[in-house]
PDB file of C-alpha atoms in Angstrom:
ATOM      1  CA  UNK M  16      84.350  76.161  78.315  1.00  0.00           C
ATOM      2  CA  UNK M  17      85.747  78.637  75.677  1.00  0.00           C
ATOM      3  CA  UNK M  18      85.708  81.878  77.402  1.00  0.00           C
ATOM      4  CA  UNK M  19      87.493  80.169  79.975  1.00  0.00           C
ATOM      5  CA  UNK M  20      90.229  78.664  78.090  1.00  0.00           C
ATOM      6  CA  UNK M  21      91.147  82.013  76.112  1.00  0.00           C
ATOM      7  CA  UNK M  22      94.244  82.627  76.497  1.00  0.00           C
ATOM      8  CA  UNK M  23      93.512  86.592  79.161  1.00  0.00           C
ATOM      9  CA  UNK M  24      91.651  83.694  81.618  1.00  0.00           C
ATOM     10  CA  UNK M  25      94.839  84.490  83.572  1.00  0.00           C
ATOM     11  CA  UNK M  26      96.765  87.146  82.917  1.00  0.00           C
ATOM     12  CA  UNK M  27     100.765  86.511  82.651  1.00  0.00           C
ATOM     13  CA  UNK M  28     102.110  89.690  84.643  1.00  0.00           C
ATOM     14  CA  UNK M  29     100.086  91.811  86.910  1.00  0.00           C
ATOM     15  CA  UNK M  30     101.141  95.703  86.888  1.00  0.00           C
ATOM     16  CA  UNK M  31     102.129  97.082  90.486  1.00  0.00           C
ATOM     17  CA  UNK M  32     101.468 100.810  92.121  1.00  0.00           C
ATOM     18  CA  UNK M  33     103.528 103.036  93.687  1.00  0.00           C
ATOM     19  CA  UNK M  34     101.649 106.313  95.604  1.00  0.00           C
ATOM     20  CA  UNK M  35      98.860 107.802  93.460  1.00  0.00           C
ATOM     21  CA  UNK M  36     100.515 111.406  92.282  1.00  0.00           C
ATOM     22  CA  UNK M  37     103.705 110.973  93.892  1.00  0.00           C
ATOM     23  CA  UNK M  38     105.433 109.320  91.191  1.00  0.00           C
ATOM     24  CA  UNK M  39     107.309 111.908  90.356  1.00  0.00           C
ATOM     25  CA  UNK M  40     108.877 111.482  94.141  1.00  0.00           C
ATOM     26  CA  UNK M  41     108.942 107.760  94.230  1.00  0.00           C
ATOM     27  CA  UNK M  42     112.751 107.198  94.324  1.00  0.00           C
ATOM     28  CA  UNK M  43     112.710 109.902  97.348  1.00  0.00           C
ATOM     29  CA  UNK M  44     110.209 107.870  99.627  1.00  0.00           C
ATOM     30  CA  UNK M  45     111.995 104.604  98.827  1.00  0.00           C
ATOM     31  CA  UNK M  46     114.440 106.257 100.864  1.00  0.00           C
ATOM     32  CA  UNK M  47     112.594 105.861 104.509  1.00  0.00           C
ATOM     33  CA  UNK M  48     111.079 102.884 103.317  1.00  0.00           C
ATOM     34  CA  UNK M  49     114.391 101.608 102.782  1.00  0.00           C
ATOM     35  CA  UNK M  50     114.598 103.071 106.468  1.00  0.00           C
ATOM     36  CA  UNK M  51     111.433 101.402 108.237  1.00  0.00           C
ATOM     37  CA  UNK M  52     112.770  98.134 106.693  1.00  0.00           C
ATOM     38  CA  UNK M  53     116.411  97.887 108.244  1.00  0.00           C
ATOM     39  CA  UNK M  54     114.532  98.891 111.688  1.00  0.00           C
ATOM     40  CA  UNK M  55     112.126  95.955 110.780  1.00  0.00           C
ATOM     41  CA  UNK M  56     114.254  93.791 109.807  1.00  0.00           C
ATOM     42  CA  UNK M  57     117.164  93.873 112.197  1.00  0.00           C
ATOM     43  CA  UNK M  58     114.833  95.274 115.645  1.00  0.00           C
ATOM     44  CA  UNK M  59     112.295  91.844 115.165  1.00  0.00           C
ATOM     45  CA  UNK M  60     115.942  89.927 114.450  1.00  0.00           C
ATOM     46  CA  UNK M  61     117.711  91.589 117.766  1.00  0.00           C
ATOM     47  CA  UNK M  62     114.594  90.874 119.917  1.00  0.00           C
ATOM     48  CA  UNK M  63     114.794  87.082 118.770  1.00  0.00           C
ATOM     49  CA  UNK M  64     118.471  87.264 119.876  1.00  0.00           C
ATOM     50  CA  UNK M  65     118.151  88.306 122.651  1.00  0.00           C
ATOM     51  CA  UNK M  66     115.612  85.683 123.672  1.00  0.00           C
ATOM     52  CA  UNK M  67     117.549  83.065 122.653  1.00  0.00           C
ATOM     53  CA  UNK M  68     120.543  84.009 124.102  1.00  0.00           C
ATOM     54  CA  UNK M  69     119.320  85.667 128.015  1.00  0.00           C
ATOM     55  CA  UNK M  70     118.214  82.624 129.848  1.00  0.00           C
ATOM     56  CA  UNK M  71     116.042  84.504 132.109  1.00  0.00           C
ATOM     57  CA  UNK M  72     113.623  85.559 129.243  1.00  0.00           C
ATOM     58  CA  UNK M  73     113.006  81.914 128.830  1.00  0.00           C
ATOM     59  CA  UNK M  74     109.615  82.555 129.772  1.00  0.00           C
ATOM     60  CA  UNK M  75     106.035  82.622 127.992  1.00  0.00           C
ATOM     61  CA  UNK M  76     105.724  85.644 128.140  1.00  0.00           C
ATOM     62  CA  UNK M  77     109.230  86.313 125.900  1.00  0.00           C
ATOM     63  CA  UNK M  78     108.340  83.156 123.814  1.00  0.00           C
ATOM     64  CA  UNK M  79     105.084  85.199 122.564  1.00  0.00           C
ATOM     65  CA  UNK M  80     106.939  88.501 121.872  1.00  0.00           C
ATOM     66  CA  UNK M  81     109.545  85.959 119.982  1.00  0.00           C
ATOM     67  CA  UNK M  82     106.989  84.208 118.394  1.00  0.00           C
ATOM     68  CA  UNK M  83     105.311  87.937 117.014  1.00  0.00           C
ATOM     69  CA  UNK M  84     109.149  89.067 116.389  1.00  0.00           C
ATOM     70  CA  UNK M  85     109.576  86.588 114.128  1.00  0.00           C
ATOM     71  CA  UNK M  86     106.172  87.121 112.116  1.00  0.00           C
ATOM     72  CA  UNK M  87     106.815  90.803 112.096  1.00  0.00           C
ATOM     73  CA  UNK M  88     110.100  89.758 109.957  1.00  0.00           C
ATOM     74  CA  UNK M  89     107.896  87.023 107.750  1.00  0.00           C
ATOM     75  CA  UNK M  90     105.558  89.822 106.644  1.00  0.00           C
ATOM     76  CA  UNK M  91     108.268  92.000 106.737  1.00  0.00           C
ATOM     77  CA  UNK M  92     110.071  90.399 103.887  1.00  0.00           C
ATOM     78  CA  UNK M  93     107.175  88.914 102.252  1.00  0.00           C
ATOM     79  CA  UNK M  94     106.793  92.663 101.134  1.00  0.00           C
ATOM     80  CA  UNK M  95     109.985  93.971 100.276  1.00  0.00           C
ATOM     81  CA  UNK M  96     110.847  92.603  97.095  1.00  0.00           C
ATOM     82  CA  UNK M  97     107.535  94.585  95.235  1.00  0.00           C
ATOM     83  CA  UNK M  98     108.041  97.855  97.235  1.00  0.00           C
ATOM     84  CA  UNK M  99     112.074  97.949  96.414  1.00  0.00           C
ATOM     85  CA  UNK M 100     110.898  97.347  92.231  1.00  0.00           C
ATOM     86  CA  UNK M 101     108.551  99.694  92.663  1.00  0.00           C
ATOM     87  CA  UNK M 102     109.814 102.450  94.527  1.00  0.00           C
ATOM     88  CA  UNK M 103     113.614 102.328  94.389  1.00  0.00           C
ATOM     89  CA  UNK M 104     113.594 100.257  90.276  1.00  0.00           C
ATOM     90  CA  UNK M 105     110.266 101.807  88.914  1.00  0.00           C
ATOM     91  CA  UNK M 106     109.739  98.367  87.820  1.00  0.00           C
ATOM     92  CA  UNK M 107     106.153  97.254  88.612  1.00  0.00           C
ATOM     93  CA  UNK M 108     105.325  94.003  86.638  1.00  0.00           C
ATOM     94  CA  UNK M 109     105.347  90.937  89.045  1.00  0.00           C
ATOM     95  CA  UNK M 110     103.897  87.515  87.212  1.00  0.00           C
ATOM     96  CA  UNK M 111     100.664  86.711  88.008  1.00  0.00           C
ATOM     97  CA  UNK M 112     101.913  82.840  89.956  1.00  0.00           C
ATOM     98  CA  UNK M 113     104.897  85.387  92.126  1.00  0.00           C
ATOM     99  CA  UNK M 114     101.174  87.533  93.297  1.00  0.00           C
ATOM    100  CA  UNK M 115      99.305  85.171  94.368  1.00  0.00           C
ATOM    101  CA  UNK M 116     102.486  83.262  96.450  1.00  0.00           C
ATOM    102  CA  UNK M 117     103.037  86.676  98.389  1.00  0.00           C
ATOM    103  CA  UNK M 118      99.219  88.001  99.206  1.00  0.00           C
ATOM    104  CA  UNK M 119      99.350  84.011 100.800  1.00  0.00           C
ATOM    105  CA  UNK M 120     101.990  84.531 102.766  1.00  0.00           C
ATOM    106  CA  UNK M 121     101.018  88.302 103.484  1.00  0.00           C
ATOM    107  CA  UNK M 122      98.225  87.233 104.790  1.00  0.00           C
ATOM    108  CA  UNK M 123      99.286  83.895 106.293  1.00  0.00           C
ATOM    109  CA  UNK M 124     101.766  86.146 108.722  1.00  0.00           C
ATOM    110  CA  UNK M 125      98.743  88.893 109.013  1.00  0.00           C
ATOM    111  CA  UNK M 126      96.452  85.993 110.748  1.00  0.00           C
ATOM    112  CA  UNK M 127      98.992  84.188 112.946  1.00  0.00           C
ATOM    113  CA  UNK M 128     100.244  87.740 113.860  1.00  0.00           C
ATOM    114  CA  UNK M 129      96.762  88.067 115.168  1.00  0.00           C
ATOM    115  CA  UNK M 130      96.842  85.161 116.742  1.00  0.00           C
ATOM    116  CA  UNK M 131      99.440  85.481 118.912  1.00  0.00           C
ATOM    117  CA  UNK M 132      98.328  88.959 119.681  1.00  0.00           C
ATOM    118  CA  UNK M 133      95.643  86.744 121.148  1.00  0.00           C
ATOM    119  CA  UNK M 134      97.597  84.491 123.161  1.00  0.00           C
ATOM    120  CA  UNK M 135      99.858  87.287 124.481  1.00  0.00           C
ATOM    121  CA  UNK M 136      96.414  89.118 126.261  1.00  0.00           C
ATOM    122  CA  UNK M 137      95.632  85.403 127.685  1.00  0.00           C
ATOM    123  CA  UNK M 138      99.081  85.544 128.924  1.00  0.00           C
ATOM    124  CA  UNK M 139      98.699  88.995 130.312  1.00  0.00           C
ATOM    125  CA  UNK M 140      95.208  87.356 131.859  1.00  0.00           C
ATOM    126  CA  UNK M 141      96.740  84.999 133.477  1.00  0.00           C
ATOM    127  CA  UNK M 142      99.794  86.348 134.797  1.00  0.00           C
ATOM    128  CA  UNK M 143      97.659  88.655 136.614  1.00  0.00           C
ATOM    129  CA  UNK M 144      93.863  87.423 137.742  1.00  0.00           C
ATOM    130  CA  UNK M 145      96.848  83.191 138.942  1.00  0.00           C
ATOM    131  CA  UNK M 146     100.408  84.423 139.429  1.00  0.00           C
ATOM    132  CA  UNK M 147     100.991  81.476 141.014  1.00  0.00           C
ATOM    133  CA  UNK M 148      99.848  78.789 138.380  1.00  0.00           C
ATOM    134  CA  UNK M 149     101.638  80.981 135.883  1.00  0.00           C
ATOM    135  CA  UNK M 150     103.632  78.810 135.005  1.00  0.00           C
ATOM    136  CA  UNK M 151     101.799  75.872 135.665  1.00  0.00           C
ATOM    137  CA  UNK M 152      98.677  76.846 133.014  1.00  0.00           C
ATOM    138  CA  UNK M 153     101.261  77.951 130.358  1.00  0.00           C
ATOM    139  CA  UNK M 154     104.207  75.518 130.377  1.00  0.00           C
ATOM    140  CA  UNK M 155     106.498  75.335 127.154  1.00  0.00           C
ATOM    141  CA  UNK M 156     104.654  72.391 125.318  1.00  0.00           C
ATOM    142  CA  UNK M 157     101.873  74.205 125.733  1.00  0.00           C
ATOM    143  CA  UNK M 158     103.687  77.830 124.780  1.00  0.00           C
ATOM    144  CA  UNK M 159     104.581  75.760 120.991  1.00  0.00           C
ATOM    145  CA  UNK M 160     101.849  74.190 120.773  1.00  0.00           C
ATOM    146  CA  UNK M 161      99.864  77.487 120.830  1.00  0.00           C
ATOM    147  CA  UNK M 162     102.467  78.929 118.454  1.00  0.00           C
ATOM    148  CA  UNK M 163     102.549  76.037 115.866  1.00  0.00           C
ATOM    149  CA  UNK M 164      98.183  76.387 115.637  1.00  0.00           C
ATOM    150  CA  UNK M 165      99.134  79.960 115.176  1.00  0.00           C
ATOM    151  CA  UNK M 166     101.187  79.271 112.169  1.00  0.00           C
ATOM    152  CA  UNK M 167      98.748  76.136 111.339  1.00  0.00           C
ATOM    153  CA  UNK M 168      95.323  78.183 111.148  1.00  0.00           C
ATOM    154  CA  UNK M 169      96.918  80.521 108.957  1.00  0.00           C
ATOM    155  CA  UNK M 170      98.299  78.410 106.518  1.00  0.00           C
ATOM    156  CA  UNK M 171      95.154  75.757 105.969  1.00  0.00           C
ATOM    157  CA  UNK M 172      92.260  78.621 106.144  1.00  0.00           C
ATOM    158  CA  UNK M 173      94.640  81.585 103.809  1.00  0.00           C
ATOM    159  CA  UNK M 174      95.391  77.913 101.284  1.00  0.00           C
ATOM    160  CA  UNK M 175      92.010  78.205  99.334  1.00  0.00           C
ATOM    161  CA  UNK M 176      92.984  82.003  98.613  1.00  0.00           C
ATOM    162  CA  UNK M 177      95.106  81.139  95.439  1.00  0.00           C
ATOM    163  CA  UNK M 178      92.832  78.459  94.703  1.00  0.00           C
ATOM    164  CA  UNK M 179      89.980  80.734  94.528  1.00  0.00           C
ATOM    165  CA  UNK M 180      91.825  83.023  92.570  1.00  0.00           C
ATOM    166  CA  UNK M 181      93.000  80.769  90.069  1.00  0.00           C
ATOM    167  CA  UNK M 182      89.154  79.658  88.415  1.00  0.00           C
ATOM    168  CA  UNK M 183      88.908  83.552  88.031  1.00  0.00           C
ATOM    169  CA  UNK M 184      88.548  85.147  84.256  1.00  0.00           C
ATOM    170  CA  UNK M 185      91.095  88.330  84.715  1.00  0.00           C
ATOM    171  CA  UNK M 186      89.815  90.527  81.455  1.00  0.00           C
ATOM    172  CA  UNK M 187      89.966  93.816  82.776  1.00  0.00           C
ATOM    173  CA  UNK M 188      92.746  96.345  83.465  1.00  0.00           C
ATOM    174  CA  UNK M 189      95.112  94.582  85.458  1.00  0.00           C
ATOM    175  CA  UNK M 190      96.348  97.339  87.650  1.00  0.00           C
ATOM    176  CA  UNK M 191      96.841  96.770  91.199  1.00  0.00           C
ATOM    177  CA  UNK M 192      96.207  99.259  94.191  1.00  0.00           C
ATOM    178  CA  UNK M 193      98.744  98.404  95.719  1.00  0.00           C
ATOM    179  CA  UNK M 194     102.714  97.873  95.501  1.00  0.00           C
ATOM    180  CA  UNK M 195     102.754  94.149  96.894  1.00  0.00           C
ATOM    181  CA  UNK M 196      99.656  91.153  95.793  1.00  0.00           C
ATOM    182  CA  UNK M 197      96.344  91.900  98.250  1.00  0.00           C
ATOM    183  CA  UNK M 198      93.257  89.111  97.918  1.00  0.00           C
ATOM    184  CA  UNK M 199      90.691  91.537  97.875  1.00  0.00           C
ATOM    185  CA  UNK M 200      92.312  94.271  95.123  1.00  0.00           C
ATOM    186  CA  UNK M 201      93.608  90.957  93.105  1.00  0.00           C
ATOM    187  CA  UNK M 202      90.004  89.829  93.466  1.00  0.00           C
ATOM    188  CA  UNK M 203      88.556  93.276  91.931  1.00  0.00           C
ATOM    189  CA  UNK M 204      90.185  92.853  88.641  1.00  0.00           C
ATOM    190  CA  UNK M 205      88.372  89.743  87.642  1.00  0.00           C
ATOM    191  CA  UNK M 206      84.787  90.120  85.441  1.00  0.00           C
ATOM    192  CA  UNK M 207      83.958  86.600  86.336  1.00  0.00           C
ATOM    193  CA  UNK M 208      81.724  86.034  89.388  1.00  0.00           C
ATOM    194  CA  UNK M 209      83.530  86.896  92.911  1.00  0.00           C
ATOM    195  CA  UNK M 210      80.719  85.691  95.224  1.00  0.00           C
ATOM    196  CA  UNK M 211      82.732  82.977  96.807  1.00  0.00           C
ATOM    197  CA  UNK M 212      85.528  84.414  96.973  1.00  0.00           C
ATOM    198  CA  UNK M 213      84.067  87.775  98.925  1.00  0.00           C
ATOM    199  CA  UNK M 214      81.816  85.955 100.708  1.00  0.00           C
ATOM    200  CA  UNK M 215      84.647  83.993 101.670  1.00  0.00           C
ATOM    201  CA  UNK M 216      87.591  86.562 101.779  1.00  0.00           C
ATOM    202  CA  UNK M 217      84.995  88.646 104.170  1.00  0.00           C
ATOM    203  CA  UNK M 218      84.341  85.077 106.370  1.00  0.00           C
ATOM    204  CA  UNK M 219      87.834  85.284 106.937  1.00  0.00           C
ATOM    205  CA  UNK M 220      88.268  88.583 108.275  1.00  0.00           C
ATOM    206  CA  UNK M 221      85.162  88.450 110.709  1.00  0.00           C
ATOM    207  CA  UNK M 222      86.178  85.017 112.034  1.00  0.00           C
ATOM    208  CA  UNK M 223      90.289  85.858 112.512  1.00  0.00           C
ATOM    209  CA  UNK M 224      90.375  89.369 112.586  1.00  0.00           C
ATOM    210  CA  UNK M 225      86.854  89.900 114.106  1.00  0.00           C
ATOM    211  CA  UNK M 226      86.652  86.950 117.078  1.00  0.00           C
ATOM    212  CA  UNK M 227      90.188  87.411 117.974  1.00  0.00           C
ATOM    213  CA  UNK M 228      89.880  90.960 119.232  1.00  0.00           C
ATOM    214  CA  UNK M 229      86.944  90.436 121.257  1.00  0.00           C
ATOM    215  CA  UNK M 230      88.601  87.615 122.661  1.00  0.00           C
ATOM    216  CA  UNK M 231      91.691  90.418 123.417  1.00  0.00           C
ATOM    217  CA  UNK M 232      88.725  92.972 124.587  1.00  0.00           C
ATOM    218  CA  UNK M 233      87.464  89.653 126.778  1.00  0.00           C
ATOM    219  CA  UNK M 234      90.427  88.863 128.063  1.00  0.00           C
ATOM    220  CA  UNK M 235      91.588  92.760 128.859  1.00  0.00           C
ATOM    221  CA  UNK M 236      87.795  93.501 131.179  1.00  0.00           C
ATOM    222  CA  UNK M 237      88.834  90.500 133.285  1.00  0.00           C
ATOM    223  CA  UNK M 238      92.582  91.733 133.388  1.00  0.00           C
ATOM    224  CA  UNK M 239      90.584  95.388 134.688  1.00  0.00           C
ATOM    225  CA  UNK M 240      88.899  93.591 136.773  1.00  0.00           C
ATOM    226  CA  UNK M 241      91.119  91.998 138.456  1.00  0.00           C
ATOM    227  CA  UNK M 242      93.244  94.764 138.774  1.00  0.00           C
ATOM    228  CA  UNK M 243      90.751  96.858 140.512  1.00  0.00           C
ATOM    229  CA  UNK M 244      90.387  94.582 142.773  1.00  0.00           C
ATOM    230  CA  UNK M 245      94.219  94.866 144.081  1.00  0.00           C
ATOM    231  CA  UNK M 246      94.549  96.575 147.790  1.00  0.00           C
ATOM    232  CA  UNK M 247      97.255  99.078 146.659  1.00  0.00           C
ATOM    233  CA  UNK M 248      97.453 101.504 144.034  1.00  0.00           C
ATOM    234  CA  UNK M 249     101.023 100.965 143.734  1.00  0.00           C
ATOM    235  CA  UNK M 250     100.479  97.090 142.784  1.00  0.00           C
ATOM    236  CA  UNK M 251      97.468  98.189 140.222  1.00  0.00           C
ATOM    237  CA  UNK M 252     100.280  99.953 138.749  1.00  0.00           C
ATOM    238  CA  UNK M 253     102.344  97.605 138.439  1.00  0.00           C
ATOM    239  CA  UNK M 254      99.978  95.060 137.179  1.00  0.00           C
ATOM    240  CA  UNK M 255      98.497  97.198 135.097  1.00  0.00           C
ATOM    241  CA  UNK M 256     102.403  98.480 133.208  1.00  0.00           C
ATOM    242  CA  UNK M 257     102.801  94.432 132.535  1.00  0.00           C
ATOM    243  CA  UNK M 258      99.965  95.157 129.750  1.00  0.00           C
ATOM    244  CA  UNK M 259     101.057  98.762 128.581  1.00  0.00           C
ATOM    245  CA  UNK M 260     103.632  96.996 125.276  1.00  0.00           C
ATOM    246  CA  UNK M 261     100.692  94.600 124.274  1.00  0.00           C
ATOM    247  CA  UNK M 262      97.951  97.188 124.065  1.00  0.00           C
ATOM    248  CA  UNK M 263     100.253  99.458 121.863  1.00  0.00           C
ATOM    249  CA  UNK M 264     101.314  96.320 119.431  1.00  0.00           C
ATOM    250  CA  UNK M 265      97.411  95.510 119.829  1.00  0.00           C
ATOM    251  CA  UNK M 266      96.133  99.322 118.940  1.00  0.00           C
ATOM    252  CA  UNK M 267      99.171  99.159 116.213  1.00  0.00           C
ATOM    253  CA  UNK M 268      97.872  96.230 114.486  1.00  0.00           C
ATOM    254  CA  UNK M 269      94.476  96.553 114.714  1.00  0.00           C
ATOM    255  CA  UNK M 270      93.243  99.953 113.967  1.00  0.00           C
ATOM    256  CA  UNK M 271      94.743 100.337 110.530  1.00  0.00           C
ATOM    257  CA  UNK M 272      93.293  97.043 109.653  1.00  0.00           C
ATOM    258  CA  UNK M 273      90.364  97.616 110.876  1.00  0.00           C
ATOM    259  CA  UNK M 274      90.159 100.727 108.652  1.00  0.00           C
ATOM    260  CA  UNK M 275      91.749  99.235 105.766  1.00  0.00           C
ATOM    261  CA  UNK M 276      88.651  96.448 105.911  1.00  0.00           C
ATOM    262  CA  UNK M 277      86.186  98.813 105.748  1.00  0.00           C
ATOM    263  CA  UNK M 278      87.842 100.974 102.759  1.00  0.00           C
ATOM    264  CA  UNK M 279      87.696  98.072 100.524  1.00  0.00           C
ATOM    265  CA  UNK M 280      84.987  96.768 101.684  1.00  0.00           C
ATOM    266  CA  UNK M 281      82.590  99.811 101.458  1.00  0.00           C
ATOM    267  CA  UNK M 282      84.981 102.851 100.553  1.00  0.00           C
ATOM    268  CA  UNK M 283      84.254 102.459  96.606  1.00  0.00           C
ATOM    269  CA  UNK M 284      83.949 106.364  96.940  1.00  0.00           C
ATOM    270  CA  UNK M 285      87.484 107.398  98.659  1.00  0.00           C
ATOM    271  CA  UNK M 286      90.777 108.803  97.749  1.00  0.00           C
ATOM    272  CA  UNK M 287      92.713 105.755  96.338  1.00  0.00           C
ATOM    273  CA  UNK M 288      95.339 107.965  98.161  1.00  0.00           C
ATOM    274  CA  UNK M 289      92.989 106.771 101.754  1.00  0.00           C
ATOM    275  CA  UNK M 290      93.182 102.970 100.776  1.00  0.00           C
ATOM    276  CA  UNK M 291      97.519 103.105  99.544  1.00  0.00           C
ATOM    277  CA  UNK M 292      97.996 104.878 103.167  1.00  0.00           C
ATOM    278  CA  UNK M 293      96.491 102.949 105.352  1.00  0.00           C
ATOM    279  CA  UNK M 294      97.107  99.518 103.497  1.00  0.00           C
ATOM    280  CA  UNK M 295     100.613 100.355 103.776  1.00  0.00           C
ATOM    281  CA  UNK M 296      99.962 101.668 107.142  1.00  0.00           C
ATOM    282  CA  UNK M 297      98.863  98.278 108.237  1.00  0.00           C
ATOM    283  CA  UNK M 298     101.899  96.213 106.416  1.00  0.00           C
ATOM    284  CA  UNK M 299     105.148  98.852 106.901  1.00  0.00           C
ATOM    285  CA  UNK M 300     104.348 100.241 111.162  1.00  0.00           C
ATOM    286  CA  UNK M 301     103.411  97.008 112.612  1.00  0.00           C
ATOM    287  CA  UNK M 302     106.913  95.318 111.892  1.00  0.00           C
ATOM    288  CA  UNK M 303     109.377  98.431 112.777  1.00  0.00           C
ATOM    289  CA  UNK M 304     107.102  99.949 115.666  1.00  0.00           C
ATOM    290  CA  UNK M 305     107.010  96.055 117.003  1.00  0.00           C
ATOM    291  CA  UNK M 306     110.178  96.203 118.507  1.00  0.00           C
ATOM    292  CA  UNK M 307     110.843  99.801 119.483  1.00  0.00           C
ATOM    293  CA  UNK M 308     107.723  99.381 121.734  1.00  0.00           C
ATOM    294  CA  UNK M 309     109.081  96.667 124.026  1.00  0.00           C
ATOM    295  CA  UNK M 310     112.744  97.789 123.755  1.00  0.00           C
ATOM    296  CA  UNK M 311     111.158 100.927 125.048  1.00  0.00           C
ATOM    297  CA  UNK M 312     108.501  99.785 127.557  1.00  0.00           C
ATOM    298  CA  UNK M 313     109.875  96.634 128.871  1.00  0.00           C
ATOM    299  CA  UNK M 314     112.710  96.773 131.285  1.00  0.00           C
ATOM    300  CA  UNK M 315     114.046  93.238 131.082  1.00  0.00           C
ATOM    301  CA  UNK M 316     114.029  93.644 127.137  1.00  0.00           C
ATOM    302  CA  UNK M 317     115.655  96.894 127.569  1.00  0.00           C
ATOM    303  CA  UNK M 318     118.191  95.614 129.433  1.00  0.00           C
ATOM    304  CA  UNK M 319     119.322  92.567 128.116  1.00  0.00           C
ATOM    305  CA  UNK M 320     120.142  94.718 124.417  1.00  0.00           C
ATOM    306  CA  UNK M 321     122.051  96.872 126.325  1.00  0.00           C
ATOM    307  CA  UNK M 322     123.682  93.544 127.946  1.00  0.00           C
ATOM    308  CA  UNK M 323     124.961  92.031 125.503  1.00  0.00           C
ATOM    309  CA  UNK M 324     125.778  94.991 123.006  1.00  0.00           C
ATOM    310  CA  UNK M 325     128.138  96.365 125.794  1.00  0.00           C
ATOM    311  CA  UNK M 326     129.526  93.161 126.250  1.00  0.00           C
ATOM    312  CA  UNK M 327     130.064  92.999 122.412  1.00  0.00           C
ATOM    313  CA  UNK M 328     131.588  96.195 122.798  1.00  0.00           C
ATOM    314  CA  UNK M 329     134.174  94.880 125.686  1.00  0.00           C
TER     315      UNK M 329
END
């Protein structure tokens, strides 16, 4: 008990890290980072505005897309304060409870995004496999229920993480590996038993990202099976074309995530630069590329954006 009540049981602040070896040029790195944040926030807000404004886009496919855009905005805003503090202001300190709060939102939005990507895969499966009953199966109330379920699942499953971290003693060096707070990164700073944290964290990764990705793959196996049953080649290409944007988005989200999870769990001897690069790709790339992919590859979104901006110019 004396150990637990000591003044260093919880550090008042933690220290964030930029990019190892590039500390001298971090002010210049802040410029492309700022551009990426502007693209991510404005791009996703534009998609939200377009889908809300154009009544023809009030369909399940685009409602799910608006949920994805809102999640990307939340993810960007979760990392924005500390990333700009580190790279632009060279302020590396973050208060312990603020760090836990940021960690909560980062993981919650990440889990929500995974759930929404799964819902979008199901949406594409229903649209291609059973187009006549598409609007009957995916009614607006049901779509909203799916979105709420994704949010509730993320919040409920991530809530124990800050509690599990608060019970640990931090008597090691309190320097984090990234420019934001990430559960495996904070956990490794503790000098107390972290077995429960490891088991729960790994269970979350397997039960959320693992299960979601498996069901996404199953959805696309069934989609490809259905597409191969379409007689005309034009029909096959048209059906597959509706999935291209989603496939890109899934790859953008899951590939860096899987590599990052493997590095954190098993990459003890890998370069710190690799850790930072993959972590940044996971959190920065997805919100930036998602609106670009959907704007370029989805004709309805592209036309709606052009129509709105053309109308405003006139």
